[in-house]
């Protein structure tokens, strides 16, 4: 059940604040509002030391998102931030080449 997963804003508040600002700057107002309620379902397990990506919805690994999927590339001051979005729902937050995020206990 998704409610069993912590909110990303409780675990990585600085990330959510940054995403909100960047989304608003890109004119993605609806996503800027939605990002406050995404859940941390899983951290990426790819093993790359430059990746800190976050799965925000339960989704089978290796399966395409399908109809309604789009990528939203943002312009942070450091690294890369890309959101996988399906019908205005943030499914995945790709976080690459950034300083390590400090996790707060939810």
XYZ file of N, CA, C and O in Angstrom:
424
model
N 0.853 -1.178 0.000
C 0.000 0.000 0.000
C 0.897 1.238 0.000
O 1.835 1.332 0.785
N 0.597 2.184 -0.874
C 1.453 3.356 -1.037
C 1.537 4.218 0.218
O 2.555 4.845 0.465
N 0.497 4.281 1.023
C 0.537 5.112 2.226
C 1.561 4.606 3.229
O 1.934 5.322 4.142
N 2.019 3.371 3.067
C 3.039 2.820 3.950
C 4.421 3.390 3.647
O 5.334 3.271 4.449
N 4.574 4.007 2.494
C 5.853 4.599 2.098
C 5.911 6.046 2.572
O 4.924 6.770 2.495
N 7.067 6.482 3.046
C 7.172 7.871 3.533
C 7.064 8.874 2.393
O 7.382 8.571 1.234
N 6.635 10.063 2.724
C 6.627 11.152 1.757
C 8.069 11.577 1.483
O 8.879 11.663 2.416
N 8.381 11.824 0.222
C 9.733 12.266 -0.127
C 10.063 13.555 0.620
O 11.179 13.742 1.084
N 9.069 14.431 0.793
C 9.329 15.715 1.477
C 9.745 15.508 2.934
O 10.423 16.345 3.511
N 9.355 14.388 3.552
C 9.755 14.104 4.926
C 11.167 13.524 4.999
O 11.837 13.642 6.022
N 11.590 12.883 3.921
C 12.899 12.231 3.892
C 13.961 13.145 3.272
O 15.083 13.237 3.769
N 13.585 13.845 2.202
C 14.493 14.746 1.488
C 13.801 16.094 1.252
O 13.453 16.448 0.124
N 13.578 16.869 2.302
C 12.845 18.134 2.158
C 13.517 19.132 1.222
O 12.832 19.855 0.481
N 14.847 19.178 1.214
C 15.552 20.109 0.329
C 15.307 19.762 -1.137
O 15.164 20.652 -1.981
N 15.266 18.482 -1.442
C 14.999 18.044 -2.812
C 13.614 18.488 -3.261
O 13.454 19.029 -4.359
N 12.618 18.268 -2.437
C 11.241 18.639 -2.807
C 11.114 20.151 -2.965
O 10.463 20.627 -3.897
N 11.770 20.914 -2.107
C 11.740 22.375 -2.242
C 12.367 22.795 -3.571
O 11.833 23.658 -4.291
N 13.495 22.184 -3.914
C 14.156 22.497 -5.181
C 13.288 22.097 -6.371
O 13.142 22.862 -7.333
N 12.712 20.899 -6.325
C 11.846 20.445 -7.418
C 10.650 21.378 -7.595
O 10.280 21.708 -8.730
N 10.067 21.805 -6.500
C 8.922 22.712 -6.571
C 9.299 23.995 -7.299
O 8.598 24.434 -8.218
N 10.410 24.585 -6.929
C 10.866 25.824 -7.566
C 11.171 25.609 -9.046
O 10.751 26.389 -9.910
N 11.906 24.551 -9.360
C 12.258 24.275 -10.752
C 11.031 23.997 -11.607
O 10.959 24.436 -12.764
N 10.067 23.269 -11.071
C 8.837 22.994 -11.820
C 8.051 24.270 -12.067
O 7.529 24.486 -13.165
N 7.962 25.116 -11.070
C 7.275 26.399 -11.261
C 7.993 27.236 -12.314
O 7.346 27.846 -13.170
N 9.327 27.245 -12.288
C 10.105 27.984 -13.284
C 9.860 27.470 -14.701
O 9.939 28.232 -15.661
N 9.564 26.179 -14.833
C 9.300 25.570 -16.144
C 7.840 25.687 -16.563
O 7.460 25.182 -17.623
N 7.016 26.303 -15.719
C 5.600 26.426 -16.042
C 4.799 25.164 -15.767
O 3.682 25.010 -16.248
N 5.349 24.275 -14.972
C 4.697 23.002 -14.617
C 4.026 23.153 -13.255
O 4.336 22.444 -12.301
N 3.067 24.052 -13.169
C 2.411 24.375 -11.900
C 1.740 23.158 -11.250
O 1.871 22.948 -10.050
N 1.039 22.370 -12.031
C 0.353 21.199 -11.477
C 1.350 20.215 -10.862
O 1.133 19.706 -9.759
N 2.466 19.976 -11.552
C 3.488 19.073 -11.006
C 4.170 19.677 -9.788
O 4.542 18.959 -8.869
N 4.325 21.005 -9.780
C 4.923 21.684 -8.626
C 4.077 21.464 -7.377
O 4.609 21.361 -6.269
N 2.780 21.369 -7.550
C 1.878 21.093 -6.423
C 1.942 19.607 -6.054
O 2.059 19.247 -4.879
N 1.910 18.748 -7.069
C 1.892 17.296 -6.847
C 3.165 16.760 -6.202
O 3.115 15.778 -5.455
N 4.310 17.398 -6.491
C 5.577 16.864 -5.998
C 5.629 16.839 -4.467
O 6.346 16.033 -3.875
N 4.848 17.658 -3.816
C 4.830 17.658 -2.349
C 4.225 16.376 -1.764
O 4.445 16.064 -0.606
N 3.471 15.651 -2.578
C 2.790 14.469 -2.065
C 3.323 13.148 -2.616
O 2.695 12.108 -2.422
N 4.474 13.175 -3.295
C 5.021 11.920 -3.806
C 5.649 11.120 -2.671
O 6.127 11.678 -1.686
N 5.621 9.820 -2.831
C 6.119 8.910 -1.801
C 7.423 8.257 -2.244
O 7.664 8.076 -3.425
N 8.236 7.927 -1.283
C 9.486 7.231 -1.548
C 9.193 5.735 -1.499
O 9.156 5.133 -0.426
N 8.953 5.162 -2.667
C 8.657 3.736 -2.756
C 9.954 2.938 -2.697
O 10.048 1.926 -2.009
N 10.975 3.434 -3.435
C 12.276 2.756 -3.422
C 13.343 3.683 -3.976
O 13.061 4.518 -4.833
N 14.554 3.506 -3.474
C 15.707 4.176 -4.053
C 16.203 3.294 -5.193
O 16.077 2.065 -5.139
N 16.764 3.910 -6.204
C 17.297 3.158 -7.337
C 18.368 2.177 -6.840
O 19.177 2.511 -5.984
N 18.349 0.995 -7.404
C 19.327 -0.016 -7.000
C 20.282 -0.361 -8.147
O 20.836 -1.447 -8.206
N 20.491 0.595 -9.066
C 21.342 0.339 -10.236
C 22.812 0.153 -9.855
O 23.573 -0.443 -10.604
N 23.215 0.693 -8.710
C 24.592 0.540 -8.259
C 25.546 1.612 -8.763
O 26.709 1.627 -8.371
N 25.084 2.510 -9.638
C 25.946 3.592 -10.114
C 26.134 4.613 -9.004
O 25.165 5.050 -8.383
N 27.379 5.018 -8.770
C 27.662 5.940 -7.666
C 27.174 7.359 -7.937
O 27.117 8.175 -7.025
N 26.800 7.666 -9.153
C 26.307 9.006 -9.501
C 24.781 9.088 -9.485
O 24.203 10.129 -9.763
N 24.107 7.997 -9.141
C 22.645 7.918 -9.192
C 22.043 7.859 -7.791
O 22.462 7.064 -6.959
N 21.044 8.720 -7.568
C 20.292 8.732 -6.305
C 18.794 8.777 -6.608
O 18.015 9.361 -5.866
N 18.402 8.181 -7.728
C 17.030 8.279 -8.213
C 16.029 7.630 -7.266
O 16.368 6.746 -6.478
N 14.782 8.092 -7.378
C 13.722 7.672 -6.464
C 12.504 7.182 -7.248
O 11.974 7.903 -8.097
N 12.073 5.976 -6.931
C 10.811 5.455 -7.466
C 9.704 5.962 -6.547
O 9.773 5.794 -5.332
N 8.686 6.599 -7.132
C 7.633 7.207 -6.320
C 6.301 6.480 -6.398
O 5.374 6.810 -5.668
N 6.223 5.485 -7.278
C 5.002 4.692 -7.462
C 5.430 3.247 -7.679
O 6.432 2.984 -8.337
N 4.679 2.310 -7.162
C 4.965 0.904 -7.417
C 4.730 0.641 -8.904
O 3.656 0.944 -9.439
N 5.779 0.165 -9.581
C 5.717 -0.106 -11.013
C 6.678 -1.248 -11.313
O 7.816 -1.230 -10.821
N 6.243 -2.217 -12.117
C 7.122 -3.352 -12.421
C 8.417 -2.910 -13.107
O 8.382 -2.148 -14.071
N 9.541 -3.375 -12.586
C 10.850 -3.018 -13.131
C 10.963 -3.508 -14.575
O 10.587 -4.637 -14.892
N 11.455 -2.635 -15.433
C 11.658 -3.000 -16.830
C 10.443 -2.859 -17.721
O 10.527 -3.067 -18.928
N 9.311 -2.520 -17.153
C 8.083 -2.341 -17.944
C 7.958 -0.873 -18.347
O 8.177 0.013 -17.518
N 7.573 -0.608 -19.593
C 7.385 0.794 -19.997
C 6.164 1.392 -19.299
O 5.250 0.673 -18.890
N 6.177 2.714 -19.172
C 5.044 3.389 -18.533
C 3.821 3.423 -19.442
O 2.705 3.475 -18.975
N 4.027 3.415 -20.745
C 2.908 3.362 -21.675
C 2.317 4.717 -22.003
O 2.951 5.761 -21.845
N 1.088 4.673 -22.450
C 0.389 5.864 -22.918
C 0.339 6.943 -21.836
O 0.086 6.643 -20.678
N 0.574 8.163 -22.239
C 0.523 9.286 -21.305
C 1.845 9.601 -20.642
O 1.942 10.549 -19.866
N 2.897 8.822 -20.941
C 4.207 9.043 -20.327
C 4.922 10.201 -21.002
O 4.884 10.360 -22.210
N 5.568 11.018 -20.180
C 6.455 12.066 -20.692
C 7.569 12.276 -19.679
O 7.424 11.976 -18.496
N 8.689 12.781 -20.180
C 9.824 13.126 -19.323
C 9.858 14.634 -19.169
O 9.687 15.368 -20.145
N 10.078 15.089 -17.954
C 10.207 16.517 -17.670
C 11.634 16.746 -17.188
O 11.997 16.355 -16.081
N 12.440 17.338 -18.055
C 13.834 17.653 -17.716
C 13.883 19.019 -17.064
O 13.320 19.983 -17.583
N 14.551 19.085 -15.934
C 14.667 20.338 -15.202
C 16.102 20.849 -15.295
O 16.997 20.119 -15.726
N 16.317 22.076 -14.897
C 17.635 22.709 -14.992
C 18.159 23.110 -13.615
O 18.181 24.294 -13.266
N 18.586 22.131 -12.818
C 19.138 22.459 -11.493
C 20.517 23.085 -11.632
O 21.159 22.989 -12.682
N 20.996 23.694 -10.565
C 22.325 24.298 -10.585
C 23.420 23.233 -10.557
O 24.563 23.509 -10.906
N 23.067 22.014 -10.161
C 24.035 20.925 -10.111
C 23.394 19.649 -10.611
O 22.253 19.327 -10.261
N 24.101 18.884 -11.422
C 23.637 17.577 -11.860
C 22.424 17.612 -12.757
O 22.159 18.610 -13.435
N 21.695 16.502 -12.735
C 20.509 16.346 -13.573
C 19.312 15.930 -12.736
O 19.446 15.101 -11.834
N 18.163 16.485 -13.063
C 16.894 16.079 -12.474
C 15.902 15.887 -13.619
O 15.662 16.812 -14.393
N 15.360 14.676 -13.729
C 14.388 14.366 -14.772
C 13.245 13.595 -14.118
O 13.484 12.643 -13.372
N 12.031 14.018 -14.400
C 10.856 13.337 -13.858
C 10.201 12.498 -14.937
O 10.025 12.959 -16.061
N 9.831 11.259 -14.587
C 8.953 10.464 -15.435
C 7.545 10.712 -14.929
O 7.248 10.491 -13.749
N 6.686 11.182 -15.827
C 5.327 11.575 -15.473
C 4.346 10.816 -16.364
O 4.554 10.712 -17.580
N 3.286 10.291 -15.773
C 2.214 9.648 -16.529
C 0.907 10.296 -16.106
O 0.539 10.244 -14.926
N 0.254 10.919 -17.072
C -1.027 11.588 -16.806
C -0.954 12.453 -15.543
O -1.756 12.302 -14.619
N 0.017 13.322 -15.479
C 0.212 14.281 -14.378
C 0.590 13.637 -13.040
O 0.509 14.277 -12.003
N 1.001 12.391 -13.057
C 1.453 11.721 -11.842
C 2.948 11.447 -11.948
O 3.408 10.830 -12.911
N 3.699 11.911 -10.971
C 5.150 11.707 -10.962
C 5.425 10.265 -10.546
O 5.094 9.845 -9.440
N 6.051 9.519 -11.464
C 6.298 8.096 -11.244
C 7.720 7.825 -10.741
O 7.949 6.871 -10.018
N 8.657 8.693 -11.173
C 10.069 8.445 -10.903
C 10.803 9.776 -10.951
O 10.508 10.623 -11.798
N 11.747 9.965 -10.038
C 12.584 11.161 -10.019
C 14.018 10.698 -10.268
O 14.623 10.039 -9.423
N 14.519 11.020 -11.447
C 15.887 10.656 -11.795
C 16.817 11.749 -11.264
O 16.667 12.923 -11.592
N 17.756 11.353 -10.416
C 18.673 12.276 -9.742
C 20.091 11.800 -10.031
O 20.517 10.767 -9.519
N 20.802 12.565 -10.871
C 22.122 12.128 -11.331
C 23.175 13.211 -11.142
O 22.878 14.406 -11.293
N 24.388 12.768 -10.843
C 25.565 13.645 -10.770
C 25.388 14.805 -9.797
O 25.690 15.948 -10.108
N 24.908 14.500 -8.624
C 24.695 15.524 -7.594
C 25.399 15.106 -6.306
O 25.683 13.928 -6.098
N 25.619 16.071 -5.432
C 26.183 15.746 -4.127
C 25.243 14.772 -3.419
O 24.019 14.808 -3.644
N 25.773 13.922 -2.560
C 24.924 12.970 -1.841
C 23.816 13.681 -1.051
O 24.053 14.689 -0.391
N 22.612 13.152 -1.151
C 21.498 13.700 -0.383
C 21.553 13.114 1.014
O 21.910 11.948 1.199
N 21.197 13.925 1.989
C 21.175 13.476 3.374
C 19.750 13.126 3.743
O 18.861 13.974 3.713
N 19.566 11.889 4.083
C 18.245 11.351 4.374
C 17.856 11.668 5.825
O 18.631 11.399 6.748
N 16.658 12.213 5.990
C 16.108 12.428 7.337
C 15.218 11.241 7.672
O 14.593 10.659 6.806
N 15.156 10.880 8.911
C 14.272 9.787 9.331
C 12.834 10.262 9.218
O 12.495 11.324 9.726
N 11.992 9.489 8.525
C 10.577 9.896 8.394
C 9.814 9.781 9.686
O 10.173 9.063 10.561
